Coordinates of C-alpha atoms in Angstrom, one line a residue:
Chain A
M22 CA 38.6 -6.3 -8.0
T23 CA 37.9 -6.1 -4.2
T24 CA 37.4 -9.3 -2.4
K25 CA 34.1 -9.1 -0.5
P26 CA 34.0 -10.3 3.1
K27 CA 32.6 -13.6 4.1
V28 CA 29.1 -13.7 5.4
A29 CA 27.5 -16.5 7.6
L30 CA 23.8 -17.3 7.9
I31 CA 22.7 -19.1 11.0
G32 CA 19.5 -21.0 10.3
A33 CA 18.7 -22.4 6.8
G34 CA 14.9 -21.9 6.7
Q35 CA 13.1 -19.6 4.2
I36 CA 14.7 -16.4 5.6
G37 CA 18.2 -17.8 6.0
R38 CA 18.4 -19.2 2.5
S39 CA 16.9 -16.0 1.0
W40 CA 19.6 -13.9 2.7
A41 CA 22.2 -16.5 1.5
L42 CA 21.0 -15.9 -2.1
L43 CA 21.3 -12.1 -1.8
F44 CA 24.8 -12.2 -0.3
A45 CA 26.1 -14.8 -2.8
R46 CA 24.7 -12.9 -5.8
A47 CA 26.4 -9.7 -4.5
G48 CA 29.7 -11.6 -4.6
H49 CA 30.2 -12.5 -0.9
P50 CA 31.6 -15.9 0.1
V51 CA 28.6 -17.4 2.0
A52 CA 28.3 -20.1 4.7
V53 CA 24.9 -21.4 5.8
Q54 CA 24.7 -23.2 9.1
D55 CA 21.8 -25.2 10.6
I56 CA 21.6 -27.8 13.3
D57 CA 19.3 -29.8 11.0
P58 CA 21.0 -31.5 8.1
A59 CA 17.6 -31.8 6.3
Q60 CA 17.1 -28.1 6.4
L61 CA 20.6 -27.6 5.0
D62 CA 19.9 -30.0 2.2
G63 CA 16.7 -28.1 1.4
A64 CA 18.6 -24.8 1.4
G65 CA 21.4 -26.3 -0.7
N66 CA 19.0 -27.5 -3.4
W67 CA 17.1 -24.2 -3.5
L68 CA 20.3 -22.2 -3.8
T69 CA 21.7 -24.5 -6.5
E70 CA 18.5 -24.0 -8.5
K71 CA 19.0 -20.3 -8.2
G72 CA 22.5 -20.7 -9.6
V73 CA 24.7 -19.9 -6.5
T74 CA 27.1 -22.0 -4.5
V75 CA 27.5 -21.6 -0.8
T76 CA 29.2 -23.6 2.0
L77 CA 26.6 -25.7 3.9
T78 CA 27.5 -26.9 7.4
T79 CA 26.1 -28.0 10.8
D80 CA 29.3 -26.7 12.4
L81 CA 29.1 -23.2 13.9
G82 CA 32.8 -22.8 14.1
R83 CA 33.3 -23.7 10.4
A84 CA 30.5 -21.3 9.4
L85 CA 31.8 -18.4 11.4
A86 CA 35.5 -18.7 10.6
G87 CA 36.6 -15.5 8.9
A88 CA 33.0 -14.2 8.6
A89 CA 32.8 -10.4 8.9
Y90 CA 29.0 -10.4 9.1
V91 CA 26.6 -13.0 10.6
Q92 CA 22.9 -13.0 10.2
E93 CA 20.9 -15.1 12.7
N94 CA 17.6 -16.6 11.4
T95 CA 16.7 -19.2 14.1
P96 CA 13.1 -19.7 15.3
E97 CA 11.3 -16.6 16.8
R98 CA 11.8 -17.6 20.5
L99 CA 14.0 -15.6 22.9
E100 CA 15.5 -18.7 24.6
I101 CA 16.5 -20.3 21.2
K102 CA 18.1 -17.1 20.0
Q103 CA 19.9 -16.5 23.3
A104 CA 21.3 -20.1 23.3
T105 CA 22.4 -19.6 19.7
F106 CA 24.3 -16.4 20.7
A107 CA 26.0 -18.2 23.6
A108 CA 27.0 -21.0 21.2
L109 CA 28.3 -18.8 18.5
A110 CA 30.1 -16.2 20.7
P111 CA 33.4 -18.2 21.0
H112 CA 33.6 -18.4 17.2
L113 CA 32.6 -14.8 16.3
A114 CA 35.5 -12.7 15.1
S115 CA 36.2 -9.8 17.4
D116 CA 35.2 -7.2 14.8
A117 CA 32.3 -9.1 13.2
I118 CA 28.8 -7.7 13.3
L119 CA 25.8 -9.9 14.1
G120 CA 22.3 -9.1 12.8
S121 CA 19.2 -10.8 13.9
S122 CA 16.2 -11.4 11.6
T123 CA 13.8 -11.2 14.5
S124 CA 10.5 -9.6 13.7
A125 CA 9.3 -9.1 17.3
L126 CA 12.0 -9.3 20.0
E127 CA 13.3 -6.1 21.4
P128 CA 17.0 -5.6 20.9
D129 CA 17.6 -4.5 24.5
V130 CA 16.2 -7.8 25.7
L131 CA 17.5 -10.0 22.9
F132 CA 21.1 -8.9 23.2
A133 CA 21.3 -8.2 26.9
D134 CA 23.5 -11.2 27.7
A135 CA 25.5 -11.4 24.4
P136 CA 29.2 -10.6 24.9
F137 CA 29.2 -9.0 21.4
R138 CA 26.2 -6.8 22.1
D139 CA 28.1 -3.7 21.0
R140 CA 28.3 -5.2 17.5
A141 CA 24.7 -6.7 17.4
L142 CA 21.5 -5.2 16.1
V143 CA 18.1 -6.3 14.7
V144 CA 18.2 -6.6 10.9
H145 CA 14.6 -7.5 10.2
P146 CA 14.0 -8.4 6.5
T147 CA 10.7 -8.3 4.7
N148 CA 10.0 -11.9 3.7
P149 CA 11.6 -13.0 1.5
P150 CA 14.4 -10.5 1.3
H151 CA 15.6 -11.5 -2.1
V152 CA 12.2 -10.2 -3.5
L153 CA 11.4 -7.4 -1.1
P154 CA 14.3 -4.9 -0.4
A155 CA 13.1 -3.1 2.8
V156 CA 15.0 -4.1 5.9
E157 CA 14.5 -2.7 9.4
L158 CA 17.5 -1.8 11.5
A159 CA 17.0 -1.5 15.2
R160 CA 20.0 -1.0 17.5
S161 CA 20.0 -1.8 21.2
Q162 CA 21.3 0.6 23.9
W163 CA 24.7 -1.1 23.4
T164 CA 25.0 -1.0 19.6
T165 CA 27.8 1.3 18.5
D166 CA 27.3 3.9 15.8
A167 CA 29.9 2.2 13.7
A168 CA 28.1 -1.2 13.8
L169 CA 24.8 0.5 12.7
T170 CA 26.5 2.6 10.0
E171 CA 28.5 -0.4 8.6
T172 CA 25.4 -2.7 8.6
R173 CA 23.3 0.0 6.8
R174 CA 26.1 0.3 4.2
L175 CA 26.4 -3.4 3.8
M176 CA 22.6 -3.8 3.2
Q177 CA 22.7 -1.0 0.6
S178 CA 25.6 -2.7 -1.1
I179 CA 23.6 -5.9 -1.7
G180 CA 20.6 -4.0 -3.1
Q181 CA 18.5 -3.8 0.1
D182 CA 16.8 -0.6 1.2
P183 CA 17.4 -0.2 5.0
L184 CA 15.3 1.9 7.3
V185 CA 16.6 2.8 10.7
L186 CA 14.3 2.7 13.7
K187 CA 15.1 5.3 16.4
R188 CA 12.8 3.6 18.8
V189 CA 11.3 0.1 19.0
L190 CA 7.6 -0.5 19.2
P191 CA 5.8 -3.9 18.7
G192 CA 5.7 -4.8 15.0
F193 CA 8.5 -2.2 14.3
V194 CA 7.4 -0.1 11.3
V195 CA 6.5 -2.4 8.4
N196 CA 4.2 -4.7 10.4
R197 CA 2.6 -1.8 12.2
L198 CA 1.7 -0.1 8.9
Q199 CA 0.5 -3.4 7.4
A200 CA -1.6 -4.1 10.5
A201 CA -3.2 -0.7 10.4
L202 CA -4.4 -1.2 6.9
V203 CA -5.2 -5.0 7.3
N204 CA -7.2 -4.5 10.5
E205 CA -9.3 -1.8 8.8
A206 CA -9.8 -4.1 5.8
M207 CA -11.0 -6.8 8.3
A208 CA -13.3 -4.4 10.0
L209 CA -14.8 -3.3 6.6
V210 CA -15.6 -7.0 5.8
A211 CA -17.0 -7.6 9.3
Q212 CA -19.2 -4.6 9.0
G213 CA -20.6 -5.6 5.6
V214 CA -19.2 -2.6 3.8
A215 CA -17.6 -4.6 0.9
D216 CA -16.6 -8.1 -0.1
P217 CA -12.9 -9.0 0.3
D218 CA -12.1 -8.8 -3.4
E219 CA -13.7 -5.4 -3.7
I220 CA -11.4 -4.2 -0.9
D221 CA -8.4 -5.8 -2.6
I222 CA -9.4 -3.7 -5.7
A223 CA -9.1 -0.5 -3.6
V224 CA -5.5 -1.4 -2.9
R225 CA -4.2 -3.0 -6.1
S226 CA -6.0 -0.5 -8.4
A227 CA -5.5 2.7 -6.4
L228 CA -3.4 2.9 -3.2
G229 CA -0.8 0.3 -4.1
L230 CA -0.1 1.8 -7.6
R231 CA 1.5 4.9 -6.0
W232 CA 2.9 3.2 -2.9
A233 CA 4.9 1.0 -5.2
F234 CA 7.0 4.0 -6.0
I235 CA 6.5 6.6 -3.2
G236 CA 5.5 6.1 0.4
P237 CA 2.6 7.7 2.1
F238 CA 4.3 11.0 3.1
E239 CA 5.7 11.6 -0.4
T240 CA 2.2 10.7 -1.8
M241 CA 0.6 13.4 0.3
D242 CA 3.5 15.8 -0.5
L243 CA 2.9 15.4 -4.2
N244 CA -0.9 15.8 -3.9
S245 CA -0.7 19.5 -3.1
A246 CA 0.9 22.3 -5.0
G247 CA 2.3 23.6 -1.7
G248 CA 3.7 20.2 -0.6
F249 CA 3.0 18.3 2.6
E250 CA 2.5 21.3 4.9
L251 CA -0.3 22.7 2.7
Y252 CA -1.8 19.2 2.2
A253 CA -1.9 18.8 6.0
Q254 CA -3.7 22.2 6.4
T255 CA -6.2 21.2 3.7
F256 CA -6.8 17.5 4.6
G257 CA -5.5 17.1 8.2
A258 CA -9.0 17.6 9.7
M259 CA -10.4 15.0 7.3
F260 CA -7.8 12.5 8.3
N261 CA -8.4 13.3 11.9
T262 CA -12.1 12.8 11.5
L263 CA -11.5 9.5 9.8
R264 CA -9.1 8.5 12.5
N265 CA -11.8 9.0 15.1
D266 CA -14.4 7.2 13.0
L267 CA -12.1 4.2 12.4
R268 CA -11.4 4.0 16.1
A269 CA -15.1 4.2 16.8
R270 CA -16.1 1.5 14.3
D271 CA -13.4 -1.1 14.6
P272 CA -14.9 -4.5 15.6
E273 CA -12.3 -7.1 16.5
A274 CA -12.8 -9.5 13.6
W275 CA -10.0 -12.1 13.9
S276 CA -11.8 -14.2 16.4
T277 CA -15.2 -14.1 14.6
D278 CA -16.4 -15.9 11.5
T279 CA -14.9 -13.2 9.3
P280 CA -11.6 -15.1 8.5
A281 CA -13.6 -18.1 7.4
R282 CA -15.8 -15.9 5.1
I283 CA -12.7 -14.3 3.6
G284 CA -11.1 -17.7 3.2
A285 CA -14.2 -19.0 1.3
A286 CA -14.2 -15.8 -0.9
R287 CA -10.5 -16.4 -1.7
R288 CA -11.1 -20.1 -2.6
A289 CA -13.9 -19.1 -5.0
I290 CA -11.3 -16.9 -6.8
L291 CA -8.2 -19.1 -6.5
P292 CA -8.3 -22.9 -5.8
L293 CA -5.7 -24.0 -3.2
D294 CA -3.8 -26.1 -5.7
S295 CA -3.3 -22.9 -7.9
L296 CA -1.7 -21.0 -5.0
P297 CA 2.0 -22.0 -5.7
A298 CA 1.7 -20.8 -9.3
R299 CA 0.1 -17.5 -8.1
Q300 CA 2.9 -17.1 -5.6
A301 CA 5.5 -17.5 -8.3
W302 CA 3.6 -15.0 -10.5
R303 CA 3.5 -12.5 -7.6
D304 CA 7.3 -12.7 -7.0
A305 CA 8.0 -12.4 -10.7
Q306 CA 5.8 -9.4 -11.0
V307 CA 7.5 -7.7 -8.0
L308 CA 10.9 -8.3 -9.6
R309 CA 9.7 -6.8 -12.9
L310 CA 8.4 -3.8 -11.0
R311 CA 11.7 -3.4 -9.2
A312 CA 13.5 -3.5 -12.6
L313 CA 11.1 -0.8 -13.8
K314 CA 11.9 1.3 -10.8
D315 CA 15.7 0.8 -11.3
T316 CA 15.6 1.9 -14.9
Q317 CA 14.0 5.3 -14.2
Chain B
M13 CA -18.3 -0.7 -35.4
T14 CA -20.7 0.1 -32.6
T15 CA -21.3 3.7 -31.9
K16 CA -20.7 4.4 -28.2
P17 CA -23.2 6.5 -26.3
K18 CA -22.6 10.1 -25.5
V19 CA -21.3 11.0 -22.0
A20 CA -21.6 14.4 -20.3
L21 CA -19.3 15.7 -17.5
I22 CA -20.7 18.4 -15.3
G23 CA -17.9 20.4 -13.8
A24 CA -14.6 20.9 -15.7
G25 CA -12.1 20.9 -12.8
Q26 CA -9.3 18.3 -12.3
I27 CA -11.8 15.4 -11.8
G28 CA -14.2 16.4 -14.6
R29 CA -11.5 16.8 -17.2
S30 CA -9.8 13.6 -16.2
W31 CA -13.1 11.7 -16.6
A32 CA -13.6 13.4 -20.0
L33 CA -10.2 12.2 -21.2
L34 CA -11.0 8.6 -20.2
F35 CA -14.4 8.6 -21.9
A36 CA -13.1 10.3 -25.1
R37 CA -10.2 7.9 -25.3
A38 CA -12.6 5.0 -25.0
G39 CA -14.5 6.3 -28.1
H40 CA -17.5 8.0 -26.4
P41 CA -18.7 11.4 -27.7
V42 CA -18.1 13.7 -24.7
A43 CA -19.5 17.0 -23.6
V44 CA -18.0 19.0 -20.7
Q45 CA -20.2 21.6 -19.0
D46 CA -19.1 24.2 -16.4
I47 CA -20.7 27.5 -15.4
D48 CA -17.2 29.1 -15.5
P49 CA -15.9 29.8 -19.0
A50 CA -12.3 30.0 -17.6
Q51 CA -12.6 26.5 -16.2
L52 CA -13.9 25.3 -19.6
D53 CA -11.0 26.9 -21.4
G54 CA -8.6 25.2 -19.0
A55 CA -10.2 21.9 -19.5
G56 CA -10.2 22.4 -23.3
N57 CA -6.5 23.2 -23.4
W58 CA -5.6 20.3 -21.2
L59 CA -7.7 17.8 -23.3
T60 CA -6.3 19.2 -26.6
E61 CA -2.8 18.6 -25.2
K62 CA -3.8 15.1 -24.5
G63 CA -5.0 14.6 -28.1
V64 CA -8.8 14.4 -27.6
T65 CA -11.6 16.6 -28.8
V66 CA -14.7 17.2 -26.7
T67 CA -17.7 19.6 -26.7
L68 CA -17.2 22.4 -24.2
T69 CA -20.3 24.3 -23.1
T70 CA -21.7 26.4 -20.3
D71 CA -25.2 25.2 -21.3
L72 CA -26.5 22.3 -19.3
G73 CA -29.2 21.5 -22.0
R74 CA -26.7 21.3 -24.7
A75 CA -24.3 19.1 -22.7
L76 CA -27.0 16.7 -21.7
A77 CA -28.8 16.4 -25.0
G78 CA -28.6 12.7 -26.0
A79 CA -26.3 11.8 -23.2
A80 CA -26.7 8.2 -21.8
Y81 CA -24.4 8.8 -18.9
V82 CA -23.7 11.9 -16.9
Q83 CA -21.0 12.3 -14.3
E84 CA -21.3 15.2 -11.8
N85 CA -18.1 16.8 -10.6
T86 CA -19.1 20.0 -8.9
P87 CA -17.6 21.3 -5.6
E88 CA -18.0 19.0 -2.5
R89 CA -20.9 20.8 -0.9
L90 CA -24.4 19.2 -0.6
E91 CA -26.3 22.4 -1.5
I92 CA -24.2 22.9 -4.7
K93 CA -24.8 19.3 -5.8
Q94 CA -28.5 19.4 -5.0
A95 CA -28.9 22.7 -7.0
T96 CA -27.0 21.1 -9.9
F97 CA -29.3 18.1 -9.8
A98 CA -32.4 20.4 -9.8
A99 CA -31.0 22.4 -12.8
L100 CA -30.1 19.4 -14.9
A101 CA -33.2 17.2 -14.2
P102 CA -35.3 18.8 -17.0
H103 CA -32.5 18.0 -19.5
L104 CA -31.7 14.5 -18.4
A105 CA -32.9 11.7 -20.7
S106 CA -35.5 9.5 -19.1
D107 CA -33.1 6.4 -19.3
A108 CA -29.8 8.2 -18.6
I109 CA -27.8 7.3 -15.5
L110 CA -26.2 10.0 -13.3
G111 CA -23.0 9.3 -11.3
S112 CA -21.6 11.7 -8.7
S113 CA -17.9 12.0 -8.0
T114 CA -18.5 12.9 -4.4
S115 CA -15.9 11.5 -2.0
A116 CA -17.9 12.1 1.2
L117 CA -21.6 12.7 0.7
E118 CA -24.0 9.8 1.5
P119 CA -26.1 8.7 -1.5
D120 CA -29.2 8.5 0.6
V121 CA -28.8 12.2 1.5
L122 CA -27.3 13.4 -1.8
F123 CA -30.0 12.0 -4.0
A124 CA -33.1 12.2 -1.7
D125 CA -34.7 15.0 -3.7
A126 CA -33.5 14.1 -7.2
P127 CA -36.4 13.1 -9.5
F128 CA -34.0 10.6 -11.2
R129 CA -32.8 9.1 -7.9
D130 CA -33.6 5.5 -9.2
R131 CA -30.9 6.1 -11.8
A132 CA -28.4 7.9 -9.7
L133 CA -25.4 6.6 -7.6
V134 CA -22.1 7.6 -6.2
V135 CA -19.3 6.9 -8.7
H136 CA -16.2 8.1 -6.7
P137 CA -13.0 8.0 -8.7
T138 CA -9.5 7.9 -7.3
N139 CA -7.8 11.1 -8.3
P140 CA -7.1 11.4 -11.1
P141 CA -9.1 8.7 -12.7
H142 CA -7.2 8.6 -16.0
V143 CA -4.1 7.4 -13.9
L144 CA -5.7 5.4 -11.1
P145 CA -8.4 2.9 -12.2
A146 CA -10.2 2.1 -8.9
V147 CA -13.7 3.7 -8.7
E148 CA -16.1 3.2 -5.8
L149 CA -19.8 2.6 -6.7
A150 CA -22.3 3.3 -3.9
R151 CA -26.0 3.0 -4.5
S152 CA -28.7 4.8 -2.6
Q153 CA -31.8 3.0 -1.3
W154 CA -33.5 4.1 -4.5
T155 CA -30.9 3.0 -7.1
T156 CA -32.1 0.2 -9.3
D157 CA -30.0 -3.0 -9.8
A158 CA -30.0 -2.2 -13.5
A159 CA -28.5 1.3 -12.9
L160 CA -25.7 -0.2 -10.7
T161 CA -25.0 -3.1 -13.1
E162 CA -24.9 -0.8 -16.2
T163 CA -22.6 1.7 -14.5
R164 CA -20.2 -1.1 -13.4
R165 CA -20.1 -2.4 -16.9
L166 CA -19.6 1.1 -18.3
M167 CA -16.7 1.7 -16.0
Q168 CA -15.0 -1.6 -16.9
S169 CA -15.5 -0.8 -20.6
I170 CA -13.4 2.4 -20.3
G171 CA -10.6 0.5 -18.4
Q172 CA -11.6 1.4 -14.8
D173 CA -11.7 -1.1 -12.0
P174 CA -15.0 -0.6 -10.0
L175 CA -15.6 -1.8 -6.5
V176 CA -19.1 -1.9 -5.2
L177 CA -19.9 -0.8 -1.7
K178 CA -22.7 -2.7 0.0
R179 CA -22.9 -0.1 2.8
V180 CA -21.6 3.5 3.1
L181 CA -19.2 4.6 5.9
P182 CA -17.3 7.9 6.0
G183 CA -14.4 7.8 3.6
F184 CA -15.9 4.8 1.7
V185 CA -13.3 2.1 1.3
V186 CA -10.2 3.7 -0.4
N187 CA -10.0 6.7 1.9
R188 CA -10.6 4.6 5.0
L189 CA -7.8 2.2 4.1
Q190 CA -5.5 5.1 3.3
A191 CA -6.4 6.9 6.5
A192 CA -5.7 3.8 8.6
L193 CA -2.1 3.5 7.2
V194 CA -1.5 7.3 7.0
N195 CA -2.6 7.9 10.6
E196 CA -0.3 5.2 11.9
A197 CA 2.5 6.7 9.8
M198 CA 1.8 10.0 11.5
A199 CA 1.7 8.4 14.9
L200 CA 5.1 6.7 14.2
V201 CA 6.7 10.1 13.4
A202 CA 5.0 11.8 16.4
Q203 CA 6.3 9.1 18.7
G204 CA 9.9 9.3 17.4
V205 CA 10.0 5.8 16.0
A206 CA 11.4 6.7 12.6
D207 CA 11.9 9.7 10.3
P208 CA 9.3 10.3 7.5
D209 CA 11.5 9.1 4.7
E210 CA 12.3 5.9 6.6
I211 CA 8.6 5.2 6.9
D212 CA 8.2 5.9 3.2
I213 CA 10.8 3.2 2.6
A214 CA 8.7 0.7 4.5
V215 CA 5.9 1.2 2.0
R216 CA 7.7 1.8 -1.3
S217 CA 10.3 -1.0 -0.8
A218 CA 8.0 -3.6 0.9
L219 CA 4.2 -3.2 1.3
G220 CA 3.6 -1.3 -1.9
L221 CA 5.5 -3.7 -4.1
R222 CA 2.9 -6.4 -3.5
W223 CA -0.1 -4.1 -3.0
A224 CA 0.6 -2.8 -6.6
F225 CA -0.5 -6.3 -7.9
I226 CA -2.6 -7.9 -5.1
G227 CA -4.7 -6.4 -2.3
P228 CA -4.2 -7.2 1.4
F229 CA -6.4 -10.2 1.4
E230 CA -4.7 -11.9 -1.5
T231 CA -1.4 -10.9 0.0
M232 CA -2.2 -12.8 3.2
D233 CA -3.8 -15.7 1.2
L234 CA -0.6 -16.2 -0.8
N235 CA 1.6 -16.0 2.4
S236 CA 0.4 -19.4 3.7
A237 CA 0.5 -22.8 2.0
G238 CA -3.1 -23.3 3.4
G239 CA -4.4 -19.9 2.1
F240 CA -6.1 -17.2 4.1
E241 CA -7.8 -19.4 6.7
L242 CA -4.6 -21.0 7.8
Y243 CA -2.9 -17.6 7.7
A244 CA -5.5 -16.2 10.0
Q245 CA -5.1 -19.1 12.4
T246 CA -1.3 -18.5 12.4
F247 CA -1.1 -14.7 12.5
G248 CA -4.6 -13.6 13.6
A249 CA -3.5 -13.3 17.2
M250 CA -0.5 -11.2 16.2
F251 CA -2.7 -8.9 14.1
N252 CA -5.1 -8.6 17.0
T253 CA -2.3 -7.8 19.4
L254 CA -1.0 -5.1 17.0
R255 CA -4.5 -3.8 16.6
N256 CA -4.7 -3.2 20.4
D257 CA -1.2 -1.8 20.5
L258 CA -1.9 0.6 17.7
R259 CA -5.1 1.8 19.4
A260 CA -3.2 2.2 22.7
R261 CA -0.4 4.2 21.1
D262 CA -2.1 6.5 18.7
P263 CA -1.4 10.2 19.5
E264 CA -3.5 12.6 17.4
A265 CA -0.7 14.2 15.4
W266 CA -2.4 16.4 12.8
S267 CA -2.9 19.3 15.2
T268 CA 0.6 19.1 16.6
D269 CA 4.0 20.2 15.1
T270 CA 4.3 16.9 13.4
P271 CA 3.0 18.1 10.0
A272 CA 5.5 21.0 10.0
R273 CA 8.4 18.5 10.8
I274 CA 7.3 16.2 8.0
G275 CA 7.0 19.2 5.6
A276 CA 10.5 20.2 6.5
A277 CA 11.8 16.7 6.0
R278 CA 10.1 16.5 2.6
R279 CA 11.6 19.9 1.5
A280 CA 15.1 18.7 2.4
I281 CA 14.5 15.8 0.0
L282 CA 12.6 17.7 -2.8
P283 CA 12.5 21.5 -3.2
L284 CA 9.0 22.9 -3.8
D285 CA 9.9 23.9 -7.4
S286 CA 10.8 20.3 -8.3
L287 CA 7.4 19.1 -7.2
P288 CA 5.6 19.4 -10.6
A289 CA 8.4 17.3 -12.3
R290 CA 8.1 14.7 -9.6
Q291 CA 4.3 14.6 -10.0
A292 CA 4.8 14.0 -13.7
W293 CA 7.3 11.2 -13.0
R294 CA 4.9 9.6 -10.5
D295 CA 2.1 9.5 -13.0
A296 CA 4.3 8.2 -15.8
Q297 CA 5.6 5.4 -13.4
V298 CA 2.1 4.4 -12.5
L299 CA 1.1 4.2 -16.1
R300 CA 4.2 2.1 -16.9
L301 CA 3.3 -0.2 -14.0
R302 CA -0.3 -0.5 -15.3
A303 CA 1.1 -1.5 -18.7
L304 CA 3.3 -4.1 -16.9
K305 CA 0.2 -5.5 -15.1
D306 CA -1.9 -5.6 -18.4
T307 CA 0.8 -7.5 -20.3
Q308 CA 1.0 -10.4 -17.8

C-alpha cells in the first residue's frame, strides 16, 4: 500500500472543509488551518460527522510541514490571498504545489509576487467539491507544465473531473456558461415569457437530463447521424439567428423588480424553513446520479 | 377501468412515432397517419419493436374518426402545416383539440386560417418526447382556456412535464436557454479558452448534475440561506458583470472554422460508427435518471 502525500487546506470555511473531506476520504493525511478557532471548530465538527479525522490548527507552519499539496481557500480578496501567500511561503516545501480556490482572480495577478509562483495555479472547485466533481485549472505565465500535470493527476486521483483553461476570462468556464443560461432565464421572466417554475421545467425536464451525462458539444454531436459537423451545417444558422435575437432582447433584469418576483414565486413553492431539507435532498440526488454514472 | 380517448398523430417521422409510443403506453387507442406509406412502415416497425400496437393509415378521415386529441408533426414549413390543417378540418371532431409540434412557427400565424383555431395550440415536444418529458404549450390569441387546461392535463396524464408560455419569442423557452449556453460554449472555443471536451466537463460534471433535478432558479434559491432574493442581492452584480462581459466577448463562431475544429475534436473521442451505440447509451441513461427522480 502506497502512503499518500499529506495535503494542507488553508481556510476552514465551506470550500476548505469540503476539500478536506475529499482528500481525507481518498486516503491523504490532511491538515486544515484557519486563523479563526471558531471556523476550525465548525470544520472539525462537520468532518467528524462525515466520519473523517484531520489535523486542525491555527498554525501555518504546523499545517504545511511535510505537505506536498496546499489548497488555499481564504476570502475572495486579492490582498488577503497575497498576504496569505507571503505568510505561508517560508513554510512551503520546495517541491510542494499550491492551488488557489479563487473563482475570479487572474492567476497572473494573483501569483505575481509569490516566490513559489512556478508551482502555483488556480484550482477552482464547483461548490461544494465533495458533491460536484468539476474543477477548473488555470495556470499563470509562470506555472510549470509539471505543476499543471501533477495537479490534474492529483484531482483525478481523488475523484474530481478537472478541466484545463488555456486562457482566463472573467467567470472562467463554469460560471460563464451558467451566467449565459441564467441571464437568459432572467430575461425570459422580465419579458413575461414564462413564470420562473415553468422555466425551471425546461431545464430539469429537458436540457439538464442530457447535460447530466454529456456536455453541450457531445449533445449536438449525438443529435445528428453525421456528428457535430453535419449538425452545425443543419442548425448553425438557427443558433446564429437565436444568438442575434437573444442579444437584441436581453433586458438587464438584476436591478429591476424581477428578482423580488422570482423570490416570491420560489417562496410560494418552498417555504424558507424547508430550504435546508431541500438542499440535503439536492445533494443526495446528485450523489445518487454520480453513482448511476459510475456504474455504467 | 376508464376507457382513454383516442389520439391521432399526423406525420409518422421521428416526432410523430415517439408521440405515438407515449400515448399508446399510457393506454390511449392511437392512430398514426402519413401521406408516405414508407414512413408509415418505418413507424410501424419501430412501434412494434417497442411493444405497442397502433393503427397506421394514409387516410386522414380514418385517422381522425373518433379522435379527441390530434397532434400534428408534419415538416416545419408554414404552407405544409396550413395545407394539413385545411385537409384535416372536415374530419376533426367538433370538440377535438389539435396540438402542433412546431418548434418555430408562431401560433397566431400558424392557426390564423384554421376553422378550429379556438381548440388549437402549439404543443412543442423536446426531441424525442418518449425520452425527454418537457413540452412547451403556447396558445394563440384564439385558443380557449379550456383547450389549454385540457391539453396540459392530458400531457401530465401521459407522464410529460408541460410548461406554459405566456408569450411567444423565437426558440420558445427550451431552445432559447439551450442557445444561450451553446453559443457561449462556441464563443469559448473560438476564443481559445478551452477545448470542446473540457467545456463539456464543465456541464456534465457540474452544471448538469444539479440541472437534472432542479432548474436554474431553484438552483440559485437553494444556494443561499435566505433563498433567491438574498442570492440575487449577493450575486446579482456578478451575474450582471458577466452578462456584459459575455456580450462584449461573443464572436459569431458558427460561420468560422470553429465547427470543423469541434467536429474533429469529437471524432478523436468518438468515431462516427460508434455514434448510434452512444445515442442508445444516452437515452438509456436519461431513462435511468428519470426512474431515479421518480422514486424519490
